C-alpha atoms as a printed R data frame, in Angstrom:
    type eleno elety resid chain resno       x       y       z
1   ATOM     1    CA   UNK     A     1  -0.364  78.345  90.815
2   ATOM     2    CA   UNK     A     2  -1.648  80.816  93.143
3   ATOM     3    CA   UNK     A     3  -2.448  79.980  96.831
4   ATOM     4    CA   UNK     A     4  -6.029  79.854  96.531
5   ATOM     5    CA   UNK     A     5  -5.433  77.650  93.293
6   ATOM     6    CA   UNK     A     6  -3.691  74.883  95.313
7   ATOM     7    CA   UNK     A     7  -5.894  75.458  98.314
8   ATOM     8    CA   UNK     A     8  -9.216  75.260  96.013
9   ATOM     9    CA   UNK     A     9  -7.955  71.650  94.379
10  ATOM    10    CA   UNK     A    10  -8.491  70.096  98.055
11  ATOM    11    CA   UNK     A    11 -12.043  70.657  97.955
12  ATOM    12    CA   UNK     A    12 -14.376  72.980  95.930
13  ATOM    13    CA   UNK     A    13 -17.338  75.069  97.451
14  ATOM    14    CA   UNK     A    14 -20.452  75.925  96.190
15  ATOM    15    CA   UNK     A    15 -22.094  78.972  96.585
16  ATOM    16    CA   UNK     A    16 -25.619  79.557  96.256
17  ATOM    17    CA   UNK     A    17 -25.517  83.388  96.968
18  ATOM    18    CA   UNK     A    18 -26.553  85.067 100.494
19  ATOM    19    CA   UNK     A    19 -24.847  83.193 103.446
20  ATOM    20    CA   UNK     A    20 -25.184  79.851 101.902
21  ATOM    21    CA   UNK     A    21 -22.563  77.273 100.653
22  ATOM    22    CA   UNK     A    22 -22.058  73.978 100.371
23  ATOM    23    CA   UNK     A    23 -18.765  72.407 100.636
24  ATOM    24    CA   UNK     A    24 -17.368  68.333 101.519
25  ATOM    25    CA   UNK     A    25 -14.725  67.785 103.623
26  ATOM    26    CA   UNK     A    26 -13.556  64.601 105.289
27  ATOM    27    CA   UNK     A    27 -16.217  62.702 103.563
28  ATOM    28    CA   UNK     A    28 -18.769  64.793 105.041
29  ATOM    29    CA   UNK     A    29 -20.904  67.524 103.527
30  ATOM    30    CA   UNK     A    30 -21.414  70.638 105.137
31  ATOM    31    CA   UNK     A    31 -24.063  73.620 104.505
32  ATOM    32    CA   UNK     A    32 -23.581  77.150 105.786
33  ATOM    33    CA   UNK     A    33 -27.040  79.167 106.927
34  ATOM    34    CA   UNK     A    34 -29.476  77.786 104.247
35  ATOM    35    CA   UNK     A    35 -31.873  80.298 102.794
36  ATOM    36    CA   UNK     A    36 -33.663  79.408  99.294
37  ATOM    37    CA   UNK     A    37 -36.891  81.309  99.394
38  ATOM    38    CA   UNK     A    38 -37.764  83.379  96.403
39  ATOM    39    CA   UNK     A    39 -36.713  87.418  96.171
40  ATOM    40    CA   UNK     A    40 -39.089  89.501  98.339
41  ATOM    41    CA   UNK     A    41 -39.760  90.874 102.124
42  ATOM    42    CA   UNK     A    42 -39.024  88.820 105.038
43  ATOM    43    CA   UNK     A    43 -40.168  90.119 108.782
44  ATOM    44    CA   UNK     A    44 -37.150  90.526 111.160
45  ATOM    45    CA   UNK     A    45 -37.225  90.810 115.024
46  ATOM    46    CA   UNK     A    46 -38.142  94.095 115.799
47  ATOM    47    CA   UNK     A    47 -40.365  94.971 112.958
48  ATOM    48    CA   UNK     A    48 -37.597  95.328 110.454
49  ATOM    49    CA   UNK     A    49 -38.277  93.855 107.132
50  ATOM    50    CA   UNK     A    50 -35.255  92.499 105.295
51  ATOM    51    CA   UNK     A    51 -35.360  92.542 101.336
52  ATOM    52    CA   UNK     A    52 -34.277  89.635  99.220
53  ATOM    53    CA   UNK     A    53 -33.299  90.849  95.973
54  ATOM    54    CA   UNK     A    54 -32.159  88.162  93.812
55  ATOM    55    CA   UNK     A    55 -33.338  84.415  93.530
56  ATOM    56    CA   UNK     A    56 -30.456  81.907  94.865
57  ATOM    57    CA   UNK     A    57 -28.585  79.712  92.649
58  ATOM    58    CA   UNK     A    58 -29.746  76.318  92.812
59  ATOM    59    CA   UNK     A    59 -32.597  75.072  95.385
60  ATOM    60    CA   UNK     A    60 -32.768  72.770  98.311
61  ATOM    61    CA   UNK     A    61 -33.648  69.469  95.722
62  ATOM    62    CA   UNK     A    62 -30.254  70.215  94.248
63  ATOM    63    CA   UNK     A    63 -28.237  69.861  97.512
64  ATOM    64    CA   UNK     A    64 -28.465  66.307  97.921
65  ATOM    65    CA   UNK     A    65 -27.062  64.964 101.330
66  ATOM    66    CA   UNK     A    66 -26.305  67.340 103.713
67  ATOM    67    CA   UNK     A    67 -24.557  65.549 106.778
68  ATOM    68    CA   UNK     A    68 -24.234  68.846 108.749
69  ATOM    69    CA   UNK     A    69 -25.677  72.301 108.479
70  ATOM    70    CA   UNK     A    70 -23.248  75.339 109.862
71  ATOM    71    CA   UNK     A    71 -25.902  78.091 111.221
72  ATOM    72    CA   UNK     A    72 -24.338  81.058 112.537
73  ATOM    73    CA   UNK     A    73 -27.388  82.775 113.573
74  ATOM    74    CA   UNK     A    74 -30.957  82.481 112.977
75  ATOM    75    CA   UNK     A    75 -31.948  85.366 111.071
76  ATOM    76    CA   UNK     A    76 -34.247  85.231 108.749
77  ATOM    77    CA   UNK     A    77 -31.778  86.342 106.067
78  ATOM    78    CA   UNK     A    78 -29.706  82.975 107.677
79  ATOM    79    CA   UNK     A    79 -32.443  80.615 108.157
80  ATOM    80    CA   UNK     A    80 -35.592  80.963 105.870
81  ATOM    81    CA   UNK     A    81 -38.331  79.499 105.477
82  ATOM    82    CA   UNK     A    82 -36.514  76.627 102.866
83  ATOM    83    CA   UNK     A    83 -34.072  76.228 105.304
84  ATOM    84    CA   UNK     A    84 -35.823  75.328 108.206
85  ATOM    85    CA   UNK     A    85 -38.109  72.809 106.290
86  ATOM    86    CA   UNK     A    86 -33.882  71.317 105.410
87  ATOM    87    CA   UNK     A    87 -33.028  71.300 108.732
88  ATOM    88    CA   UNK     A    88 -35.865  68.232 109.390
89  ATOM    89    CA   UNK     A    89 -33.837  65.774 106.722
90  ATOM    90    CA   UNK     A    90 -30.385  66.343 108.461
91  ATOM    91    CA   UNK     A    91 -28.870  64.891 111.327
92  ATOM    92    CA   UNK     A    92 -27.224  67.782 112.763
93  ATOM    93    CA   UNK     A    93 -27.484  71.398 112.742
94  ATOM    94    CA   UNK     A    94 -24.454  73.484 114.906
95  ATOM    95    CA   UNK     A    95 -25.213  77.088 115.441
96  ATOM    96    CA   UNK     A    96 -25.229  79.196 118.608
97  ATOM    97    CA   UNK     A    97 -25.522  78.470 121.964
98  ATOM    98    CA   UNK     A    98 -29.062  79.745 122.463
99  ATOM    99    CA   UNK     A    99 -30.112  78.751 118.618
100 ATOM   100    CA   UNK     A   100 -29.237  75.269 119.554
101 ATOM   101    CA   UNK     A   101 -32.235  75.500 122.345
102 ATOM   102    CA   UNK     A   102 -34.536  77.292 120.667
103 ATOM   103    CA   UNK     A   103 -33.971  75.209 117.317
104 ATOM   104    CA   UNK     A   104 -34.327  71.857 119.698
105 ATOM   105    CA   UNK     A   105 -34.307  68.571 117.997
106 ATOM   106    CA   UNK     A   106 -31.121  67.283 116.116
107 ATOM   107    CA   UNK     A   107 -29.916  70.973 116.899
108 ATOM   108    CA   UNK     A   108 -26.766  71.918 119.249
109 ATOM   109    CA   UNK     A   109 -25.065  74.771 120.427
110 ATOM   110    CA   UNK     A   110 -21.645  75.550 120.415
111 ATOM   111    CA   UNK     A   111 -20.180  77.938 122.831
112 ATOM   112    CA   UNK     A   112 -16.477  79.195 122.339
113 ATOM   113    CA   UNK     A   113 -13.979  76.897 122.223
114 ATOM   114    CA   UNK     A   114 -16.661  73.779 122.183
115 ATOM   115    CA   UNK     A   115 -16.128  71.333 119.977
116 ATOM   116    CA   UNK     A   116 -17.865  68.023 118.447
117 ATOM   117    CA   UNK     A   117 -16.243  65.210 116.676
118 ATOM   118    CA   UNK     A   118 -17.750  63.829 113.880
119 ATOM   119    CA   UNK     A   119 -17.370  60.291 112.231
120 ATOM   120    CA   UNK     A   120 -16.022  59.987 108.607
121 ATOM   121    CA   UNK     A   121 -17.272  57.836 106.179
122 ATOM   122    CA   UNK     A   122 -13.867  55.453 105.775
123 ATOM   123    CA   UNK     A   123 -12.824  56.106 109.115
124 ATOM   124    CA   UNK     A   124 -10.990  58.971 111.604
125 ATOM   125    CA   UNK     A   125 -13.338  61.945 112.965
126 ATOM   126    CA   UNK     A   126 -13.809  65.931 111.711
127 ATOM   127    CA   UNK     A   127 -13.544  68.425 114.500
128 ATOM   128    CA   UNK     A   128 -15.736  70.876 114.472
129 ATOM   129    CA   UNK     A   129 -15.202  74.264 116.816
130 ATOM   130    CA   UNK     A   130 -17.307  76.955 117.527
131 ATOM   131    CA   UNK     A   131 -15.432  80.159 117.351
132 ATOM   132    CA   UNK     A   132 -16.135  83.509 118.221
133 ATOM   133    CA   UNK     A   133 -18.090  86.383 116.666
134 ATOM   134    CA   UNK     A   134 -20.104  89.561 116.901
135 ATOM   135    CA   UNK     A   135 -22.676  90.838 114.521
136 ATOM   136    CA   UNK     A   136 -21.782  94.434 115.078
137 ATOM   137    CA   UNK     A   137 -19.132  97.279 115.889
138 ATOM   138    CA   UNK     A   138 -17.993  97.412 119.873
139 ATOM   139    CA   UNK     A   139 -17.659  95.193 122.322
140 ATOM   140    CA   UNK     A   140 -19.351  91.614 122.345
141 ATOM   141    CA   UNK     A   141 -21.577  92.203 125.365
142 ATOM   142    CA   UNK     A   142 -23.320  95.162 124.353
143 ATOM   143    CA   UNK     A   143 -23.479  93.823 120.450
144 ATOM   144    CA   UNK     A   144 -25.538  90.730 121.359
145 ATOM   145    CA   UNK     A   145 -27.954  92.605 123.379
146 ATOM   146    CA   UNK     A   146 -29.384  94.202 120.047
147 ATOM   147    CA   UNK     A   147 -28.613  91.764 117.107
148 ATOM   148    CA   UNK     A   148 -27.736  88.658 119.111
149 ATOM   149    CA   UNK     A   149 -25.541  85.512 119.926
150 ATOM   150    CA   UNK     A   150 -23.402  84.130 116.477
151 ATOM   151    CA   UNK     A   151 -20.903  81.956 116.015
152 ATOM   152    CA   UNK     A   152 -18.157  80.938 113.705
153 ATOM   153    CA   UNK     A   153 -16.677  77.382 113.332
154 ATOM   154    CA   UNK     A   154 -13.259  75.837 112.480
155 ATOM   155    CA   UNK     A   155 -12.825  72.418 111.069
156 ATOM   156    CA   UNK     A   156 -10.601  70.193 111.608
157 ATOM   157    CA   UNK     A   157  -8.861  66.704 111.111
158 ATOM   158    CA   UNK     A   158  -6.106  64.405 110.397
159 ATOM   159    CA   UNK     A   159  -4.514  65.192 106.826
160 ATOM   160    CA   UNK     A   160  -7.179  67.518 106.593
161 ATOM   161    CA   UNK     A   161  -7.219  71.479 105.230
162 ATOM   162    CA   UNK     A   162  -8.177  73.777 108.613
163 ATOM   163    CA   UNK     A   163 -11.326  75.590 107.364
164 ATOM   164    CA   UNK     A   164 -12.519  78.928 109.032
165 ATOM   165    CA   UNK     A   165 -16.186  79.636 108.555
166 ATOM   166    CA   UNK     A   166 -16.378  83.312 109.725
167 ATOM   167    CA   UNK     A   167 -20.625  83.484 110.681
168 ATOM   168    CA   UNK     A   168 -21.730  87.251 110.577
169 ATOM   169    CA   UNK     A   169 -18.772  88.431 112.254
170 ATOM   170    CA   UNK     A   170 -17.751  91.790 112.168
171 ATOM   171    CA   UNK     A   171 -14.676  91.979 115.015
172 ATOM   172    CA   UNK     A   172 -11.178  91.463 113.895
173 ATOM   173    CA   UNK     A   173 -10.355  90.783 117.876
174 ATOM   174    CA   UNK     A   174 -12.492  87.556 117.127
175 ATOM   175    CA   UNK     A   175 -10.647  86.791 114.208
176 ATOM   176    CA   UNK     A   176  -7.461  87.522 116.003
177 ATOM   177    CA   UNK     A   177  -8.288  84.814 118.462
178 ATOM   178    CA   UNK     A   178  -9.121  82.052 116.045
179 ATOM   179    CA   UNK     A   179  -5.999  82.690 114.353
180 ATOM   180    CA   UNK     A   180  -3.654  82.602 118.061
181 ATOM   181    CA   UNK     A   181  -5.300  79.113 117.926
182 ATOM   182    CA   UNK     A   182  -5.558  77.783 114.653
183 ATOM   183    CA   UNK     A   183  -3.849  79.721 112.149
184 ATOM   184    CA   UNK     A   184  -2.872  79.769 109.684
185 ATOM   185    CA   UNK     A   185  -6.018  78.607 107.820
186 ATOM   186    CA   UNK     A   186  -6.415  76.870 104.326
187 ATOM   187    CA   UNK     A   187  -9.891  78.012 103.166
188 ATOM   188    CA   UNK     A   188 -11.485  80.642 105.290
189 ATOM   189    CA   UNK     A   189 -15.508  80.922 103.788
190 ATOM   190    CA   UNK     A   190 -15.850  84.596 105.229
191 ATOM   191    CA   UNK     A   191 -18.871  86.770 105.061
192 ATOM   192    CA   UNK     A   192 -18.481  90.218 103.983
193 ATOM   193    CA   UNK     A   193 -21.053  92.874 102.445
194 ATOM   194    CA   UNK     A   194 -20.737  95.136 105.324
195 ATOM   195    CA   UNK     A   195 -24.508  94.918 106.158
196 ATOM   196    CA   UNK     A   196 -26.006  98.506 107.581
197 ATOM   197    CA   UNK     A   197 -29.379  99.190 108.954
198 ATOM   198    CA   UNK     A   198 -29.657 102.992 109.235
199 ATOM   199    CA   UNK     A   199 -30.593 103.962 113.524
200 ATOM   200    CA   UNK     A   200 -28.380 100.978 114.250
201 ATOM   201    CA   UNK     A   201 -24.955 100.816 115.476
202 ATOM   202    CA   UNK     A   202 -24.772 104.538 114.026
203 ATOM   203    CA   UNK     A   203 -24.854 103.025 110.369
204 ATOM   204    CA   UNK     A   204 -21.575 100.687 110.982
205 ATOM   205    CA   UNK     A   205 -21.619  97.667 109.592
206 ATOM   206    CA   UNK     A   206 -22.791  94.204 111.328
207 ATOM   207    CA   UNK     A   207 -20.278  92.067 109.553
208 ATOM   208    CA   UNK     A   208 -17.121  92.461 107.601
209 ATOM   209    CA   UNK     A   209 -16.886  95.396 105.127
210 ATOM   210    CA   UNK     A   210 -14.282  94.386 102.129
211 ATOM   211    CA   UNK     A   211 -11.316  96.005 103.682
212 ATOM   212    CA   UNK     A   212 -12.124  94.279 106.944
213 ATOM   213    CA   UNK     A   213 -12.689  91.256 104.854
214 ATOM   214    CA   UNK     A   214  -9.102  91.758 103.328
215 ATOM   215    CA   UNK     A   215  -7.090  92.444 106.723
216 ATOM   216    CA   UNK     A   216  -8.955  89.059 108.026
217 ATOM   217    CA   UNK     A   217  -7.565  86.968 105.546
218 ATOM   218    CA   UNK     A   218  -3.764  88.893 106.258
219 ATOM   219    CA   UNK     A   219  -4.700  88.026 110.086
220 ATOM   220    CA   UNK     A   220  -5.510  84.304 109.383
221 ATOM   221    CA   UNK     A   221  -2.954  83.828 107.064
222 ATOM   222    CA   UNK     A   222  -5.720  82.131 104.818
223 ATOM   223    CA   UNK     A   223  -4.744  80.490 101.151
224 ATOM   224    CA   UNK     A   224  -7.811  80.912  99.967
225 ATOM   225    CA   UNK     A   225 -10.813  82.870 100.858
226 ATOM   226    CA   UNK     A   226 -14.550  82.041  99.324
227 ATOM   227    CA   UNK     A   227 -16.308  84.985 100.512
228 ATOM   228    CA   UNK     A   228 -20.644  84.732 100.843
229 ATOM   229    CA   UNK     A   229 -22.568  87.428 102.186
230 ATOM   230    CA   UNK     A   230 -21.829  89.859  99.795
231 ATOM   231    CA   UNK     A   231 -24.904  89.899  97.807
232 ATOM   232    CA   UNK     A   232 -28.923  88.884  97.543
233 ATOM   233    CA   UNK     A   233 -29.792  91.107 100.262
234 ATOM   234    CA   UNK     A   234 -31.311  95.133  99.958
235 ATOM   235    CA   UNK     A   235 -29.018  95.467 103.718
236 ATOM   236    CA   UNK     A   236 -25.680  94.384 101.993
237 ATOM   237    CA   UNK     A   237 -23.766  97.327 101.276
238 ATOM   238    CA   UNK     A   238 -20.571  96.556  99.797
239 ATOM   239    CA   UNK     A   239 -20.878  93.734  96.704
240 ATOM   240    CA   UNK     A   240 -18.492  91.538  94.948
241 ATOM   241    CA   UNK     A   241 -16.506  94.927  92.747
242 ATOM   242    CA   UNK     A   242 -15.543  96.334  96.397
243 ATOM   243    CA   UNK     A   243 -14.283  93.177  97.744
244 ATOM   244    CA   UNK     A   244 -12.049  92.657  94.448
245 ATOM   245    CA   UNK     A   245 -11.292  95.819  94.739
246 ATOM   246    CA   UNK     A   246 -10.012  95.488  98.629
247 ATOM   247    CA   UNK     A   247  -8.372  92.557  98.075
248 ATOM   248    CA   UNK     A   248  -6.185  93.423  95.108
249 ATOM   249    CA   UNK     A   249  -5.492  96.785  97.386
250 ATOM   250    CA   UNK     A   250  -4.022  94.875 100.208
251 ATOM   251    CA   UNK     A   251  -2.282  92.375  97.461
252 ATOM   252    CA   UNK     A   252  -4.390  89.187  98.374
253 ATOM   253    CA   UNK     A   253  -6.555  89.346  95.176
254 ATOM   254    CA   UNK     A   254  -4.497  86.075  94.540
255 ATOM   255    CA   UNK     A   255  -6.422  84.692  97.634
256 ATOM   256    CA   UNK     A   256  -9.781  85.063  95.852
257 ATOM   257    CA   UNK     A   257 -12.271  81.619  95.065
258 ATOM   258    CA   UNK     A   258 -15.463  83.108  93.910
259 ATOM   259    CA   UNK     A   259 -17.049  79.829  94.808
260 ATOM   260    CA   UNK     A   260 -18.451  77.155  92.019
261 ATOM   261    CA   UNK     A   261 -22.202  78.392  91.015
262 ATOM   262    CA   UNK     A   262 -23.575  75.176  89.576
């Protein structure tokens, strides 16, 4: 049995291709940055236009309960149209610091380090901690000034599996730092696709590339990996053949869960 075999019996994921999975754990059920509109163009801040290019795999009616929704960011390619309709039917939404004020409502923040404890079902709490990340190359500080605050999140709980959910995170320094505290991880849900827009950042990529992808799950010393992100999207660069291809380079293809699709 492989790590990622005995890591995946805990609890499986769904993905639904893009950013967005859907995952229970403790009792609860989590969804990461919902988007479920049809393929097509989507305005961006800025006047970029971001490019859907395939439909995702299941829609909104299929998720059921959601107790929590995981929003990194609110870009539209993170938060559609679908997905903010969701956000009305469930109690809470964690996401950034300023997407927890401008989302209002059953929305909060989480700044580095923060964390909320949720109730389970038959008893005992999840932890949830917002972690750090930046959606570009170079320090934090002068990333967020063009592309914005995002955060990651690590969950947590008695005879529970740590879970890293990576956000649009492109610094291994960040991931460095959630590993000093929590590592090693069970299941880290990391988004890859090394995302470029052409005039910004020089053409580097705003999240992980594969090989990034690959040296994240070394750093984190993660059993399994369920990577999102990698696909859906005319901006992703890098698709599911390059991050086999990275993984089985750096001898961690054995860490691989592509994710249940139905």
């Amino acid at each position: 049995m492989t790590p990622a075999d005995a890591t995946r019996d805990q609890f499986p994921v769904r993905v639904f291709g893009g950013p967005t999975a859907l995952f229970e754990y403790g009792g609860l059920r989590f969804l990461t940055d919902p988007t479920f509109d049809a393929p097509g163009d989507y305005p961006a801040p800025g006047g970029a236009v971001l490019t859907k290019t395939a439909s995702s795999a299941g829609s909104p009616a299929e998720l059921g309960l959601v107790d929590v929704v995981l929003l990194s960011h609110e870009h539209a390619d993170h938060l559609d149209r679908s997905g903010r309709a969701l956000l009305a039917d469930v109690p809470l939404t964690l996401t950034t610091p300023d997407g927890g004020k401008l989302l209002g409502g059953k929305a909060r923040g989480l700044a580095d380090w923060e964390s909320v404890e949720l109730d389970r079902p038959g008893g005992g709490t999840v932890t949830v901690t917002g972690v750090p990340a930046v959606h570009g190359p170079g320090p934090r500080e002068e990333v967020e000034a063009f592309s914005g605050q995002v955060v990651g999140f690590v969950l947590t709980g008695d005879g529970l599996p740590t879970v890293y959910v990576s956000g649009d995170n492109a610094s291994l320094d960040a991931v460095r730092k959630t590993a000093d505290r929590f590592g090693p991880v069970d299941t880290a849900v990391l988004f890859a696709g090394a995302p470029r827009f052409e005039g910004l950042f020089d053409g580097a990529p705003l999240v992980l590339d594969s090989a990034t992808a690959a040296e994240a799950t070394r750093i984190l010393g993660a059993r399994r990996v369920v990577p999102v992100h990698y696909d859906s999207w005319a901006h992703i660069t890098e698709g599911r053949d390059a991050l086999q291809a990275a993984f089985t380079a750096a001898g961690l293809a054995d860490r691989l869960d592509w994710g249940h699709l139905d």
